[in-house]
Amino acid sequence: MDRTLRIVLAEDSVLLREGLIALLDRFGHKVAAAVGDAPALLTAVAEHTPDIVVTDVRMPPGFQDEGLHAAVRLRERQPSLPVLVLSQYVQRTYAAELLDSGDGSGVGYLLKDRVGQVEDFETALQSVASGGTVVDPEVVRHLLRRRRDPLERLTPREREVLALVAEGKSNAAIARQLVVSEAAVGKHIGNILAKLNLPPADDTHRRVLAVLTYLRA
């Protein structure tokens, strides 16, 4: 069952901020604080200890990457703090820096257009809050196109499977989309992990590490 979440929201556009508050309220969540700049975000998280942070990448004062840097700084302080970043455009470096923070779990990077697909947004929010890694499909496609060398050892089908894993899909969902058996998907993932030199280990999440290998700048 979906959790009711305490959220700290950072978005400089008043219109979008109010829209997000209304959307989150619709799903039964509690917005503990809604702020418009990065310093206020850091203060609000310290004050309210939220279940998850939702923040824009670009915010005052410089409208560059203040929101992202605040998110990374927060995860340096609290590696387990879930953070969902929203961006107007695909920013390759931004996505890689966020996904490199902590151990790669409990992070999400979505394009703002995805917020309009409210059910998908709520699913992503719940997944990140539960420790999942969610990356917008368009960001995944962009980053995988830009970084070709690590893909050379993978077959076209393995690349397709890895892209779907990076989108947060389960083996069952991948099997349905590709119209293959779950066993076939499991075999592809096993091949991917082997080719990326990610042997079984008790203290690492190999699927997350596989995704990070391809999304790092």
GROMACS .gro file of C-alpha atoms in nm:
model
  217
    1MET     CA    1   0.000   0.000   0.000
    2ASP     CA    2   0.125   0.349  -0.083
    3ARG     CA    3   0.265   0.549   0.207
    4THR     CA    4   0.155   0.893   0.317
    5LEU     CA    5   0.473   1.098   0.286
    6ARG     CA    6   0.605   1.408   0.459
    7ILE     CA    7   0.761   1.614   0.182
    8VAL     CA    8   0.984   1.918   0.157
    9LEU     CA    9   0.929   2.080  -0.182
   10ALA     CA   10   1.165   2.328  -0.351
   11GLU     CA   11   1.047   2.506  -0.668
   12ASP     CA   12   1.101   2.873  -0.752
   13SER     CA   13   0.799   2.905  -0.983
   14VAL     CA   14   0.505   2.996  -0.762
   15LEU     CA   15   0.257   2.857  -1.014
   16LEU     CA   16   0.428   2.519  -1.042
   17ARG     CA   17   0.495   2.505  -0.670
   18GLU     CA   18   0.129   2.557  -0.588
   19GLY     CA   19   0.032   2.303  -0.852
   20LEU     CA   20   0.267   2.044  -0.701
   21ILE     CA   21   0.131   2.111  -0.353
   22ALA     CA   22  -0.223   2.051  -0.480
   23LEU     CA   23  -0.117   1.734  -0.662
   24LEU     CA   24   0.066   1.594  -0.360
   25ASP     CA   25  -0.231   1.677  -0.139
   26ARG     CA   26  -0.456   1.492  -0.384
   27PHE     CA   27  -0.254   1.175  -0.319
   28GLY     CA   28  -0.280   1.226   0.056
   29HIS     CA   29   0.074   1.349   0.119
   30LYS     CA   30   0.177   1.621   0.362
   31VAL     CA   31   0.391   1.906   0.229
   32ALA     CA   32   0.579   2.006   0.543
   33ALA     CA   33   0.747   2.300   0.369
   34ALA     CA   34   0.742   2.455   0.021
   35VAL     CA   35   1.033   2.688  -0.056
   36GLY     CA   36   1.168   2.880  -0.352
   37ASP     CA   37   1.548   2.867  -0.326
   38ALA     CA   38   1.832   2.632  -0.233
   39PRO     CA   39   1.931   2.785   0.105
   40ALA     CA   40   1.568   2.765   0.218
   41LEU     CA   41   1.562   2.400   0.107
   42LEU     CA   42   1.857   2.312   0.331
   43THR     CA   43   1.696   2.491   0.624
   44ALA     CA   44   1.356   2.327   0.569
   45VAL     CA   45   1.501   1.975   0.558
   46ALA     CA   46   1.689   2.033   0.883
   47GLU     CA   47   1.372   2.163   1.046
   48HIS     CA   48   1.113   1.915   0.919
   49THR     CA   49   1.306   1.584   0.867
   50PRO     CA   50   1.094   1.481   0.565
   51ASP     CA   51   1.042   1.135   0.419
   52ILE     CA   52   1.149   1.270   0.079
   53VAL     CA   53   1.271   1.591  -0.086
   54VAL     CA   54   1.131   1.705  -0.421
   55THR     CA   55   1.337   1.981  -0.579
   56ASP     CA   56   1.390   2.166  -0.905
   57VAL     CA   57   1.743   2.169  -1.051
   58ARG     CA   58   1.761   2.541  -1.130
   59MET     CA   59   1.669   2.788  -0.859
   60PRO     CA   60   1.770   3.130  -0.725
   61PRO     CA   61   2.002   3.301  -0.688
   62GLY     CA   62   2.193   3.192  -0.998
   63PHE     CA   63   1.932   2.978  -1.177
   64GLN     CA   64   2.203   2.728  -1.267
   65ASP     CA   65   2.219   2.407  -1.067
   66GLU     CA   66   2.157   2.530  -0.712
   67GLY     CA   67   1.877   2.282  -0.649
   68LEU     CA   68   2.088   1.989  -0.761
   69HIS     CA   69   2.386   2.095  -0.550
   70ALA     CA   70   2.157   2.132  -0.250
   71ALA     CA   71   2.020   1.781  -0.312
   72VAL     CA   72   2.370   1.632  -0.337
   73ARG     CA   73   2.476   1.820  -0.022
   74LEU     CA   74   2.174   1.686   0.164
   75ARG     CA   75   2.260   1.330   0.063
   76GLU     CA   76   2.619   1.381   0.175
   77ARG     CA   77   2.482   1.467   0.518
   78GLN     CA   78   2.210   1.199   0.511
   79PRO     CA   79   2.293   0.931   0.252
   80SER     CA   80   1.958   0.760   0.311
   81LEU     CA   81   1.750   1.075   0.248
   82PRO     CA   82   1.533   1.012  -0.062
   83VAL     CA   83   1.553   1.291  -0.320
   84LEU     CA   84   1.347   1.336  -0.637
   85VAL     CA   85   1.486   1.603  -0.871
   86LEU     CA   86   1.277   1.770  -1.140
   87SER     CA   87   1.433   1.932  -1.447
   88GLN     CA   88   1.303   2.122  -1.747
   89TYR     CA   89   1.562   1.968  -1.978
   90VAL     CA   90   1.789   1.663  -1.995
   91GLN     CA   91   2.110   1.764  -1.819
   92ARG     CA   92   2.361   1.481  -1.850
   93THR     CA   93   2.601   1.602  -1.581
   94TYR     CA   94   2.321   1.683  -1.340
   95ALA     CA   95   2.174   1.334  -1.363
   96ALA     CA   96   2.510   1.162  -1.322
   97GLU     CA   97   2.606   1.373  -1.018
   98LEU     CA   98   2.276   1.301  -0.846
   99LEU     CA   99   2.292   0.928  -0.917
  100ASP     CA  100   2.648   0.917  -0.785
  101SER     CA  101   2.536   1.058  -0.449
  102GLY     CA  102   2.504   0.818  -0.158
  103ASP     CA  103   2.491   0.460  -0.283
  104GLY     CA  104   2.261   0.538  -0.576
  105SER     CA  105   1.945   0.429  -0.397
  106GLY     CA  106   1.656   0.657  -0.304
  107VAL     CA  107   1.714   0.899  -0.591
  108GLY     CA  108   1.506   1.006  -0.888
  109TYR     CA  109   1.552   1.235  -1.188
  110LEU     CA  110   1.239   1.328  -1.382
  111LEU     CA  111   1.162   1.581  -1.651
  112LYS     CA  112   0.893   1.825  -1.543
  113ASP     CA  113   0.669   1.711  -1.828
  114ARG     CA  114   0.639   1.379  -1.645
  115VAL     CA  115   0.460   1.552  -1.356
  116GLY     CA  116   0.161   1.596  -1.588
  117GLN     CA  117   0.126   1.217  -1.596
  118VAL     CA  118   0.004   1.219  -1.239
  119GLU     CA  119  -0.016   0.845  -1.178
  120ASP     CA  120   0.339   0.795  -1.308
  121PHE     CA  121   0.460   1.081  -1.090
  122GLU     CA  122   0.301   0.930  -0.781
  123THR     CA  123   0.453   0.590  -0.863
  124ALA     CA  124   0.798   0.748  -0.901
  125LEU     CA  125   0.756   0.940  -0.575
  126GLN     CA  126   0.665   0.624  -0.383
  127SER     CA  127   0.947   0.427  -0.542
  128VAL     CA  128   1.215   0.685  -0.454
  129ALA     CA  129   1.076   0.725  -0.100
  130SER     CA  130   1.110   0.347  -0.059
  131GLY     CA  131   1.475   0.349  -0.166
  132GLY     CA  132   1.430   0.290  -0.538
  133THR     CA  133   1.617   0.459  -0.822
  134VAL     CA  134   1.395   0.621  -1.085
  135VAL     CA  135   1.525   0.791  -1.398
  136ASP     CA  136   1.303   0.950  -1.661
  137PRO     CA  137   1.292   0.730  -1.974
  138GLU     CA  138   1.395   1.026  -2.192
  139VAL     CA  139   1.696   1.089  -1.968
  140VAL     CA  140   1.791   0.721  -1.989
  141ARG     CA  141   1.772   0.722  -2.368
  142HIS     CA  142   1.973   1.045  -2.390
  143LEU     CA  143   2.248   0.927  -2.157
  144LEU     CA  144   2.277   0.584  -2.315
  145ARG     CA  145   2.308   0.745  -2.660
  146ARG     CA  146   2.576   0.985  -2.538
  147ARG     CA  147   2.789   0.719  -2.375
  148ARG     CA  148   2.842   0.438  -2.622
  149ASP     CA  149   3.170   0.276  -2.520
  150PRO     CA  150   3.044   0.084  -2.215
  151LEU     CA  151   2.770  -0.066  -2.430
  152GLU     CA  152   3.004  -0.226  -2.681
  153ARG     CA  153   3.015  -0.559  -2.498
  154LEU     CA  154   2.637  -0.582  -2.475
  155THR     CA  155   2.409  -0.721  -2.742
  156PRO     CA  156   2.125  -0.500  -2.873
  157ARG     CA  157   1.876  -0.697  -2.662
  158GLU     CA  158   2.092  -0.659  -2.350
  159ARG     CA  159   2.109  -0.285  -2.408
  160GLU     CA  160   1.733  -0.274  -2.440
  161VAL     CA  161   1.690  -0.470  -2.118
  162LEU     CA  162   1.938  -0.246  -1.932
  163ALA     CA  163   1.751   0.067  -2.046
  164LEU     CA  164   1.428  -0.077  -1.908
  165VAL     CA  165   1.601  -0.168  -1.581
  166ALA     CA  166   1.722   0.192  -1.560
  167GLU     CA  167   1.362   0.308  -1.599
  168GLY     CA  168   1.280   0.117  -1.281
  169LYS     CA  169   1.093  -0.173  -1.442
  170SER     CA  170   1.076  -0.515  -1.277
  171ASN     CA  171   1.172  -0.835  -1.457
  172ALA     CA  172   0.802  -0.915  -1.501
  173ALA     CA  173   0.731  -0.573  -1.654
  174ILE     CA  174   1.030  -0.604  -1.888
  175ALA     CA  175   0.914  -0.950  -1.996
  176ARG     CA  176   0.568  -0.816  -2.078
  177GLN     CA  177   0.705  -0.521  -2.274
  178LEU     CA  178   0.952  -0.730  -2.475
  179VAL     CA  179   0.711  -1.023  -2.507
  180VAL     CA  180   0.959  -1.274  -2.366
  181SER     CA  181   0.967  -1.496  -2.059
  182GLU     CA  182   1.085  -1.375  -1.719
  183ALA     CA  183   1.352  -1.644  -1.737
  184ALA     CA  184   1.485  -1.486  -2.057
  185VAL     CA  185   1.494  -1.145  -1.891
  186GLY     CA  186   1.678  -1.294  -1.592
  187LYS     CA  187   1.934  -1.448  -1.826
  188HIS     CA  188   1.989  -1.116  -2.006
  189ILE     CA  189   2.037  -0.936  -1.675
  190GLY     CA  190   2.281  -1.204  -1.561
  191ASN     CA  191   2.481  -1.154  -1.882
  192ILE     CA  192   2.477  -0.775  -1.835
  193LEU     CA  193   2.605  -0.800  -1.477
  194ALA     CA  194   2.877  -1.044  -1.581
  195LYS     CA  195   2.993  -0.820  -1.868
  196LEU     CA  196   3.004  -0.524  -1.629
  197ASN     CA  197   3.215  -0.722  -1.383
  198LEU     CA  198   2.953  -0.704  -1.108
  199PRO     CA  199   2.980  -1.040  -0.928
  200PRO     CA  200   2.729  -1.139  -0.658
  201ALA     CA  201   2.782  -0.959  -0.326
  202ASP     CA  202   2.580  -0.929  -0.008
  203ASP     CA  203   2.636  -0.558   0.045
  204THR     CA  204   2.563  -0.410  -0.298
  205HIS     CA  205   2.260  -0.373  -0.518
  206ARG     CA  206   2.394  -0.494  -0.852
  207ARG     CA  207   2.104  -0.365  -1.059
  208VAL     CA  208   2.161  -0.014  -0.926
  209LEU     CA  209   2.534  -0.042  -0.986
  210ALA     CA  210   2.472  -0.155  -1.342
  211VAL     CA  211   2.253   0.148  -1.409
  212LEU     CA  212   2.507   0.383  -1.249
  213THR     CA  213   2.783   0.242  -1.467
  214TYR     CA  214   2.600   0.366  -1.775
  215LEU     CA  215   2.467   0.695  -1.642
  216ARG     CA  216   2.787   0.839  -1.494
  217ALA     CA  217   2.948   1.119  -1.696
   0.00000   0.00000   0.00000
